[in-house]
PDB file of C-alpha atoms in Angstrom:
ATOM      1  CA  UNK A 276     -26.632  21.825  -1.066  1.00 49.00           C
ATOM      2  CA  UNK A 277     -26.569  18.061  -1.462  1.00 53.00           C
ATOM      3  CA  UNK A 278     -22.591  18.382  -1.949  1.00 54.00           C
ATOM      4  CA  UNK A 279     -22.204  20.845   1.676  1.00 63.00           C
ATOM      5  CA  UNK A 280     -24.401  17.777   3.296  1.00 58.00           C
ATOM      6  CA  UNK A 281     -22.083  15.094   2.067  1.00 55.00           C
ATOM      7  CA  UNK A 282     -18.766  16.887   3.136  1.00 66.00           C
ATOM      8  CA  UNK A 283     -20.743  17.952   6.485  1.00 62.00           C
ATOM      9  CA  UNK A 284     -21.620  13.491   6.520  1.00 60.00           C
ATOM     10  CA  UNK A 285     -17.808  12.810   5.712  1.00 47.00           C
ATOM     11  CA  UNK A 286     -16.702  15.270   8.067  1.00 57.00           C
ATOM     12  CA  UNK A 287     -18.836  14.437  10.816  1.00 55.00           C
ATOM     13  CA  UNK A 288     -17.912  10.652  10.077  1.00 61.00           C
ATOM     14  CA  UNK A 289     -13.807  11.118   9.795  1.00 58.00           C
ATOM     15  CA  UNK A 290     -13.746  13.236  13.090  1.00 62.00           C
ATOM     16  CA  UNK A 291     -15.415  10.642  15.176  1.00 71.00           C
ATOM     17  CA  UNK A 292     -13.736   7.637  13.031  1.00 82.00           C
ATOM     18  CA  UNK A 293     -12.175   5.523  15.818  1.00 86.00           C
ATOM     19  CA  UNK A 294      -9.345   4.923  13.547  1.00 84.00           C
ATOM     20  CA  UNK A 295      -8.369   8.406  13.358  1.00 88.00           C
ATOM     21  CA  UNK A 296      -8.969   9.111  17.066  1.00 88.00           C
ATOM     22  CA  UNK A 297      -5.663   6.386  17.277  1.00 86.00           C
ATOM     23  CA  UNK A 298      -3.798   7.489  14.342  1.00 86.00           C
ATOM     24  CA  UNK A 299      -3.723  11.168  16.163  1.00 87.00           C
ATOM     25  CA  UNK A 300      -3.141   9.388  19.955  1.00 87.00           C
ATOM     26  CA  UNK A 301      -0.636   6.943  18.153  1.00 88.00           C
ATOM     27  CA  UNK A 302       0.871   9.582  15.806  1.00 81.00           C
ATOM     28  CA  UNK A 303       0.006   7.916  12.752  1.00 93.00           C
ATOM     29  CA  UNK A 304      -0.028  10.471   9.401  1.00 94.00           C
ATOM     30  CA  UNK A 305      -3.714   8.521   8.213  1.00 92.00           C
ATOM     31  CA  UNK A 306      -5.512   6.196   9.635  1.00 91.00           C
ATOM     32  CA  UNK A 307      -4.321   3.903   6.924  1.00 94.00           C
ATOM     33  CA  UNK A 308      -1.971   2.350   8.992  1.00 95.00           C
ATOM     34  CA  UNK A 309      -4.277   0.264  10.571  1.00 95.00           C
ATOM     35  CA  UNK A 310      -5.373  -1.470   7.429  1.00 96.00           C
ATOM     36  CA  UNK A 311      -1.925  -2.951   7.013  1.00 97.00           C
ATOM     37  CA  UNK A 312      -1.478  -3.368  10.533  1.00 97.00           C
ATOM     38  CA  UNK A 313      -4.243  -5.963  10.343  1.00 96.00           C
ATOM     39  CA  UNK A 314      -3.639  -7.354   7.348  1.00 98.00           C
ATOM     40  CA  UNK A 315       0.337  -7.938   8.650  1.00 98.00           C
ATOM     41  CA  UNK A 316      -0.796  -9.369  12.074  1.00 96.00           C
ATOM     42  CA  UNK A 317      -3.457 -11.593   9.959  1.00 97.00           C
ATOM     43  CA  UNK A 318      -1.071 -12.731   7.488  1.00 97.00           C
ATOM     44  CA  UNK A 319       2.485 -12.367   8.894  1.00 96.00           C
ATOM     45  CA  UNK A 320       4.165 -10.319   6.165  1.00 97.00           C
ATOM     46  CA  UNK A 321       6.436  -7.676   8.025  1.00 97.00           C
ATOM     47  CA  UNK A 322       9.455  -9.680   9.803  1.00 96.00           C
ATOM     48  CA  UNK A 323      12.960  -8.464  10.482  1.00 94.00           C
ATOM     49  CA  UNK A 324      15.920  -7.749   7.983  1.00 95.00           C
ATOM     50  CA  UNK A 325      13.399  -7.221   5.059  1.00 97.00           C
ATOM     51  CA  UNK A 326      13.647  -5.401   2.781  1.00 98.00           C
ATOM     52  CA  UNK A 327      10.359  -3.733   1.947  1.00 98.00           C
ATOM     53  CA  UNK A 328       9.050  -0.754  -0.781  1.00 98.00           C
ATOM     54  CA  UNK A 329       6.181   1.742  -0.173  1.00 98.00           C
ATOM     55  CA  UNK A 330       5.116   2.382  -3.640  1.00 98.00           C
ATOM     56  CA  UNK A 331       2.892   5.771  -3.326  1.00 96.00           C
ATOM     57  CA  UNK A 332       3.888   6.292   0.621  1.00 97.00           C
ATOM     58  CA  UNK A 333       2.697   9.522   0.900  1.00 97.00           C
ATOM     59  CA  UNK A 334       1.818  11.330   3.181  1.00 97.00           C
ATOM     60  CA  UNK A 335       4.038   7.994   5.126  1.00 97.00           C
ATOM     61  CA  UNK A 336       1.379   6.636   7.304  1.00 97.00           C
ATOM     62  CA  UNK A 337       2.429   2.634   6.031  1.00 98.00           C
ATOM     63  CA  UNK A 338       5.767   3.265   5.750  1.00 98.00           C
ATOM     64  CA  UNK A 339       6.224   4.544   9.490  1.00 97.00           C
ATOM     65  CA  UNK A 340       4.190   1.465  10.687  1.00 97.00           C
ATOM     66  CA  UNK A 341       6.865  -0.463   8.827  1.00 97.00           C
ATOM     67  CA  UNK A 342       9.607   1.433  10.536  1.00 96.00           C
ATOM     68  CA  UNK A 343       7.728   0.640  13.620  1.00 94.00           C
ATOM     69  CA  UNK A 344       7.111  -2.540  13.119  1.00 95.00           C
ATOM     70  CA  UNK A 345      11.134  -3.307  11.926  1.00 95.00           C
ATOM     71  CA  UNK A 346      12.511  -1.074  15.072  1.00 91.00           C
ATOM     72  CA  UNK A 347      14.920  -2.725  17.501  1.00 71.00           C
ATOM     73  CA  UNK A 348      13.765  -2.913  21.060  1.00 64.00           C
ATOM     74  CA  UNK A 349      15.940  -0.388  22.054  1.00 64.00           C
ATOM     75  CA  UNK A 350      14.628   2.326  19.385  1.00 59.00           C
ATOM     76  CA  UNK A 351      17.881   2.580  18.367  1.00 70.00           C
ATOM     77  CA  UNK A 352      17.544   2.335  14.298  1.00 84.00           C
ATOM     78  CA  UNK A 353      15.565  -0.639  12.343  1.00 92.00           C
ATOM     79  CA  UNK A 354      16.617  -3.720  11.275  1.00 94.00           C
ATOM     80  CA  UNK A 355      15.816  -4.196   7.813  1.00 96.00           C
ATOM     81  CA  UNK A 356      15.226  -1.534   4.841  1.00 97.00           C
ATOM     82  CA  UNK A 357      12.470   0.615   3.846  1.00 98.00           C
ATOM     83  CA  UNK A 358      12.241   2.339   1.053  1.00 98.00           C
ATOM     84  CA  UNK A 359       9.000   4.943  -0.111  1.00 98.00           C
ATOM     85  CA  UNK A 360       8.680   6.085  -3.516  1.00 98.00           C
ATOM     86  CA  UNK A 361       6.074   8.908  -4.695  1.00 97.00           C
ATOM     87  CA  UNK A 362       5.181  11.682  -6.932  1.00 95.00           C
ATOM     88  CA  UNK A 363       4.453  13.848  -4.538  1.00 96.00           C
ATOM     89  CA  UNK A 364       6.506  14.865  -1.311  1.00 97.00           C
ATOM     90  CA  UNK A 365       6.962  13.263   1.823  1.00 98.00           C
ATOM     91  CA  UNK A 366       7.677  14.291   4.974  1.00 97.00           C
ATOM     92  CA  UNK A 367      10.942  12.708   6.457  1.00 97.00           C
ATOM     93  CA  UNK A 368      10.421   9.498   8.644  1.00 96.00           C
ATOM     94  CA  UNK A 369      13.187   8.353  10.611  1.00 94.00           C
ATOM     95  CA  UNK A 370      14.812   5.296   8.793  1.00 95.00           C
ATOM     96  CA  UNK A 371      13.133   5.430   5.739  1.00 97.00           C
ATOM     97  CA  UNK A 372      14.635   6.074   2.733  1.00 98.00           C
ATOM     98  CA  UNK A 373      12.564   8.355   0.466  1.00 98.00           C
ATOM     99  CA  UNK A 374      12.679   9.075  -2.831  1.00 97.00           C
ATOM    100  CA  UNK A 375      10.408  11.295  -4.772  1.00 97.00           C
ATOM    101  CA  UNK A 376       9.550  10.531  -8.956  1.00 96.00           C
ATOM    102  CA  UNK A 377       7.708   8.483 -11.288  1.00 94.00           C
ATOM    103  CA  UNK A 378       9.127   4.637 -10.357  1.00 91.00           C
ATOM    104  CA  UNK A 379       8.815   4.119 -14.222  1.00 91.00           C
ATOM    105  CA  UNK A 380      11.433   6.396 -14.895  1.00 93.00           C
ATOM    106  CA  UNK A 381      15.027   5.822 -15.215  1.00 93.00           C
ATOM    107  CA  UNK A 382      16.459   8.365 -12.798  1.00 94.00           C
ATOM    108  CA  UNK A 383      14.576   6.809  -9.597  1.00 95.00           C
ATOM    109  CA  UNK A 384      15.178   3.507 -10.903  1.00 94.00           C
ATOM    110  CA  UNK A 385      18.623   4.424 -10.786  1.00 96.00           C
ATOM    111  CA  UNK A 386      18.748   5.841  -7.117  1.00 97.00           C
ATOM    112  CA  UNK A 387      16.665   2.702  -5.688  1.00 97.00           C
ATOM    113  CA  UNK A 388      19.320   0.205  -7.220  1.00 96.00           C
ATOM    114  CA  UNK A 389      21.806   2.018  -5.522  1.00 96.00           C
ATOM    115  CA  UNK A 390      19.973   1.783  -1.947  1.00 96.00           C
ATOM    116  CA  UNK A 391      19.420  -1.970  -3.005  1.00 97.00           C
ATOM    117  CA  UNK A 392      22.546  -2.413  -3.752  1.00 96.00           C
ATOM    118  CA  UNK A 393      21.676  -5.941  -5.447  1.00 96.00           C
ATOM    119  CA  UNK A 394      19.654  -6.986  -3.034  1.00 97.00           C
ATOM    120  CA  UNK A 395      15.797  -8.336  -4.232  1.00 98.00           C
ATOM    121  CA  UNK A 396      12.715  -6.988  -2.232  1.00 98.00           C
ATOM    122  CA  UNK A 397      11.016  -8.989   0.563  1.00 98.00           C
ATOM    123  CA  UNK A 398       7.597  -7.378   0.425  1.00 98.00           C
ATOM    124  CA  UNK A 399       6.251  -4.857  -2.128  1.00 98.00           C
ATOM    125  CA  UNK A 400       3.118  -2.451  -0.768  1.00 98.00           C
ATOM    126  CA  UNK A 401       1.296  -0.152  -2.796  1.00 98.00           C
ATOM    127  CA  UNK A 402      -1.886   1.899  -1.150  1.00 96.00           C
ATOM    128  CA  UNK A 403      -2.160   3.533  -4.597  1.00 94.00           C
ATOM    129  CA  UNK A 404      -5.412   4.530  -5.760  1.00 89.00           C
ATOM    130  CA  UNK A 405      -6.172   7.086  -8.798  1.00 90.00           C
ATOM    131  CA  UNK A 406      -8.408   9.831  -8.300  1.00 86.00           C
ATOM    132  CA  UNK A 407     -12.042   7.973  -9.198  1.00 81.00           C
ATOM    133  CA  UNK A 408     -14.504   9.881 -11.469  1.00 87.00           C
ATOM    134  CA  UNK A 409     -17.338   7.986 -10.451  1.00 84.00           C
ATOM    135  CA  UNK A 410     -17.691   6.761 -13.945  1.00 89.00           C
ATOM    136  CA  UNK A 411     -17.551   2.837 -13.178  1.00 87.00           C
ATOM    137  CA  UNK A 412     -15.447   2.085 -16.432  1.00 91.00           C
ATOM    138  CA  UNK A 413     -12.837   5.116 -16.241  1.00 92.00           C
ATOM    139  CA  UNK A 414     -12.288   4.719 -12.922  1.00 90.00           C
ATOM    140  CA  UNK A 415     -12.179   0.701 -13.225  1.00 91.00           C
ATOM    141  CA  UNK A 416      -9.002   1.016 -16.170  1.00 93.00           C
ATOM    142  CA  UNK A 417      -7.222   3.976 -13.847  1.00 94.00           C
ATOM    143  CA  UNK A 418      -7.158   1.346 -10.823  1.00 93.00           C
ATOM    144  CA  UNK A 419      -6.010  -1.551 -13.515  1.00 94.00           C
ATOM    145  CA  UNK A 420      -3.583   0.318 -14.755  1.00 95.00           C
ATOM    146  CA  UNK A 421      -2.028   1.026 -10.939  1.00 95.00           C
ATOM    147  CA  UNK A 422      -1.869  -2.696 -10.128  1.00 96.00           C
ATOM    148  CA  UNK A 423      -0.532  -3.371 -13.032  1.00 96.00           C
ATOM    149  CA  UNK A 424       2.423  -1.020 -12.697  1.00 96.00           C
ATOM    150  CA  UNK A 425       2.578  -2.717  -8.734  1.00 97.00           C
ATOM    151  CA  UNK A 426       3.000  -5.815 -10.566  1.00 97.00           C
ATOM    152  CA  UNK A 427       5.348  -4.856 -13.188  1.00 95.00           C
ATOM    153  CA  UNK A 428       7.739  -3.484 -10.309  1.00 97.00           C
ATOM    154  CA  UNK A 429       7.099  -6.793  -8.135  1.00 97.00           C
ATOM    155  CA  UNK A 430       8.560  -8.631 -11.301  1.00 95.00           C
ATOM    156  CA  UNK A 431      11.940  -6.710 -11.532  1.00 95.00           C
ATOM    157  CA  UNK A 432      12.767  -6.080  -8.097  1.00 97.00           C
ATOM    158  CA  UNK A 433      11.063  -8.629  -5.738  1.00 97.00           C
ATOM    159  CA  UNK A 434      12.204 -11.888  -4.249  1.00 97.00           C
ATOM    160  CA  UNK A 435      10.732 -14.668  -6.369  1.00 97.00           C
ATOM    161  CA  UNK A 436       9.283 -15.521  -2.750  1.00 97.00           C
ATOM    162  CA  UNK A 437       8.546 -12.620  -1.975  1.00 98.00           C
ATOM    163  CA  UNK A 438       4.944 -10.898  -1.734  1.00 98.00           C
ATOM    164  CA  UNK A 439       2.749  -7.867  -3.567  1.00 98.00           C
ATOM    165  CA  UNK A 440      -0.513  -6.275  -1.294  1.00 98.00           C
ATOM    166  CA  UNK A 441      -2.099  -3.630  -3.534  1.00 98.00           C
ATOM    167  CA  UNK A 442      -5.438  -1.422  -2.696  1.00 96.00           C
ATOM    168  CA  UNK A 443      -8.154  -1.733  -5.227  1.00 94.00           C
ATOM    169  CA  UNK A 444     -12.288  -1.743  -5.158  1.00 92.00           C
ATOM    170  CA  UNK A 445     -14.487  -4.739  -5.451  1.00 90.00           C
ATOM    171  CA  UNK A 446     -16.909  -3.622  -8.410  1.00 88.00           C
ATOM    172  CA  UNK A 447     -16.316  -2.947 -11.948  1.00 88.00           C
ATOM    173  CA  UNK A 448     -13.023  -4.548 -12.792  1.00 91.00           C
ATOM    174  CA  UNK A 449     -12.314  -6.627 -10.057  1.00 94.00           C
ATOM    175  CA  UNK A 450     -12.764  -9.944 -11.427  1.00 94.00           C
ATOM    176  CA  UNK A 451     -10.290  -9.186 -14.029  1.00 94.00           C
ATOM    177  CA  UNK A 452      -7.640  -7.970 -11.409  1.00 95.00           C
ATOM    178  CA  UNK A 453      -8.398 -10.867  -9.352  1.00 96.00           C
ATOM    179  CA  UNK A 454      -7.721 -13.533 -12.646  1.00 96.00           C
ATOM    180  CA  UNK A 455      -4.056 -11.191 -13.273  1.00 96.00           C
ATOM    181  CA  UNK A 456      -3.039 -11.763  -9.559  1.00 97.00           C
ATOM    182  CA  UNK A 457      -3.427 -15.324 -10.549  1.00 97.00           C
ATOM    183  CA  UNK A 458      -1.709 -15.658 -13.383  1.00 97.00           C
ATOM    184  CA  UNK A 459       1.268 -14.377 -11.416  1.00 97.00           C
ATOM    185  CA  UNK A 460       1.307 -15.356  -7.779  1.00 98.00           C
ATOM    186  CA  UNK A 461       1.022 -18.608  -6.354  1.00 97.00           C
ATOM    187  CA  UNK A 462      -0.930 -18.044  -3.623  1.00 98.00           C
ATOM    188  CA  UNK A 463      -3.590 -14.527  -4.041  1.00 98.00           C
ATOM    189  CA  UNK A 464      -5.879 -13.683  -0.913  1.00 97.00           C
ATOM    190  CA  UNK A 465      -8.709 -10.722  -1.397  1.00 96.00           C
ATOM    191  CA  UNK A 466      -8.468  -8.899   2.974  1.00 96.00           C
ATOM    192  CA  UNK A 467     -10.836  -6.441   3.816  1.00 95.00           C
ATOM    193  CA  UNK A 468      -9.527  -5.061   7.251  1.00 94.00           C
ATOM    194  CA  UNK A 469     -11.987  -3.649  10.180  1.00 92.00           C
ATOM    195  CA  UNK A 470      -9.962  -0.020   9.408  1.00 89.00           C
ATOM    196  CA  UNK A 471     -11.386   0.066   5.487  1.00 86.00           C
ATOM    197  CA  UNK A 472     -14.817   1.570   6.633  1.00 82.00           C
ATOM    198  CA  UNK A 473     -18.025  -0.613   5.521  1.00 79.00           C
ATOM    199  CA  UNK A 474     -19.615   1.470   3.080  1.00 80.00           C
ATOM    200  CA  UNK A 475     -16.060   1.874   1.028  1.00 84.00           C
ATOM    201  CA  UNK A 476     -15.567  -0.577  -1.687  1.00 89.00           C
ATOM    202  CA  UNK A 477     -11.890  -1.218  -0.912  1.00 93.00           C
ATOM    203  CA  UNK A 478     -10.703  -4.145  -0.352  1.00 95.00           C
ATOM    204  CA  UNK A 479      -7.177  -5.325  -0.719  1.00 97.00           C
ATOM    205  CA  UNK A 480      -5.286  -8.158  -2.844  1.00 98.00           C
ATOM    206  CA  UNK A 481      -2.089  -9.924  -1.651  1.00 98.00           C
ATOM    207  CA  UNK A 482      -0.023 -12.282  -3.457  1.00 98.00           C
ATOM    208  CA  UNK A 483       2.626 -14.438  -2.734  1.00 98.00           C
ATOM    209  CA  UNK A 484       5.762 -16.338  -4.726  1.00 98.00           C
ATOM    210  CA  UNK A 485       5.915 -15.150  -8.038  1.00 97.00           C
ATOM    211  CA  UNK A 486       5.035 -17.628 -10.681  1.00 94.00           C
ATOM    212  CA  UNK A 487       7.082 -16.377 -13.719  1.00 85.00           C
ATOM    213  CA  UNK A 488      10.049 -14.651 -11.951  1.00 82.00           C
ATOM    214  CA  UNK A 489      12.159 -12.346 -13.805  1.00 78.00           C
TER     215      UNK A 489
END
């Protein structure tokens, strides 16, 4: 009973969720876009001729407000690059390059050099989160172990200037991710946008210039 009442609660909540209400008007895939629509108004991140990654895009909702947001006035094609990678499938978005596989392994590693084609990343998202247990520790190590990864791509394929913004929760763990975004980013800023509902413990780190390039 008490689990019908919660998805009746979450239901009831996500249908009248202003956010989604624009998503569907705006023809966003989640109302996710929003979050990094604030947090790139807020902190200036997106700008023309960037090149950008989407690691986890799917279902696409940040990588079309990237599109968006990179469009030329006339509609007519972007200027810059954006490139999603994920597990799972995505359905197309005009101008961005998609490519679906583990970014650890060699074969997409492979087929993102080539769309690079020796260019370094501007800006490196990641609205990655691991399916949470509810056990404080598990779920603490599976989010670590995402940013970490985040990080470890930042290293070998971002600008040294260039800037990480990766989901994770303020509880258990968060400290420790905080004192790692330190260790390798000048500059690390904690943003919890309007669009990341009150009750949810997400809250978003961004860093900027690599300390230790690679």
């Amino acid at each position: 009973m008490a689990k019908n009442k919660l998805n009746k609660n979450w239901l009831h909540d996500h249908i009248n969720d202003p956010y989604v209400k624009l998503a569907q008007k705006e023809g966003y895939r989640a109302r996710a876009a929003y979050k990094l629509k604030e947090i790139d108004e807020d902190e200036r991140l997106i700008k023309p001729g960037q090149v950008i990654v989407d690691l986890g895009s799917t279902p696409g909702s940040w990588s079309q407000y990237v599109r968006n947001k990179l469009a030329g006035a006339d509609g007519g094609g972007i200027h810059g690059t954006v490139i999603g990678l994920d597990m799972l499938p995505m359905e197309p978005i005009a101008d961005v390059h998609f490519i679906q596989g583990d970014f650890r392994e060699e074969a997409l590693l492979v087929e993102l050099e080539a769309l690079l084609a020796g260019r370094k990343v501007d800006l490196v998202l990641s609205d990655m989160a691991p399916n949470l247990s509810g056990v404080a520790i598990a779920d603490a190590a599976r989010v670590e172990h995402l940013i970490d990864l985040a990080i470890e791509f930042a290293q070998a394929h971002m600008k040294p200037s260039g800037a990480l913004l990766v989901k994770c929760f303020n509880g258990t763990g968060y400290n420790e991710l905080l004192h790692k975004f330190r260790a390798e980013f000048k500059t690390v800023t904690s943003k919890k946008p309007k669009a990341s509902r009150d009750k949810s413990s997400e809250i978003f780190l961004l860093g900027k210039i690599l300390k230790n390039p690679r």
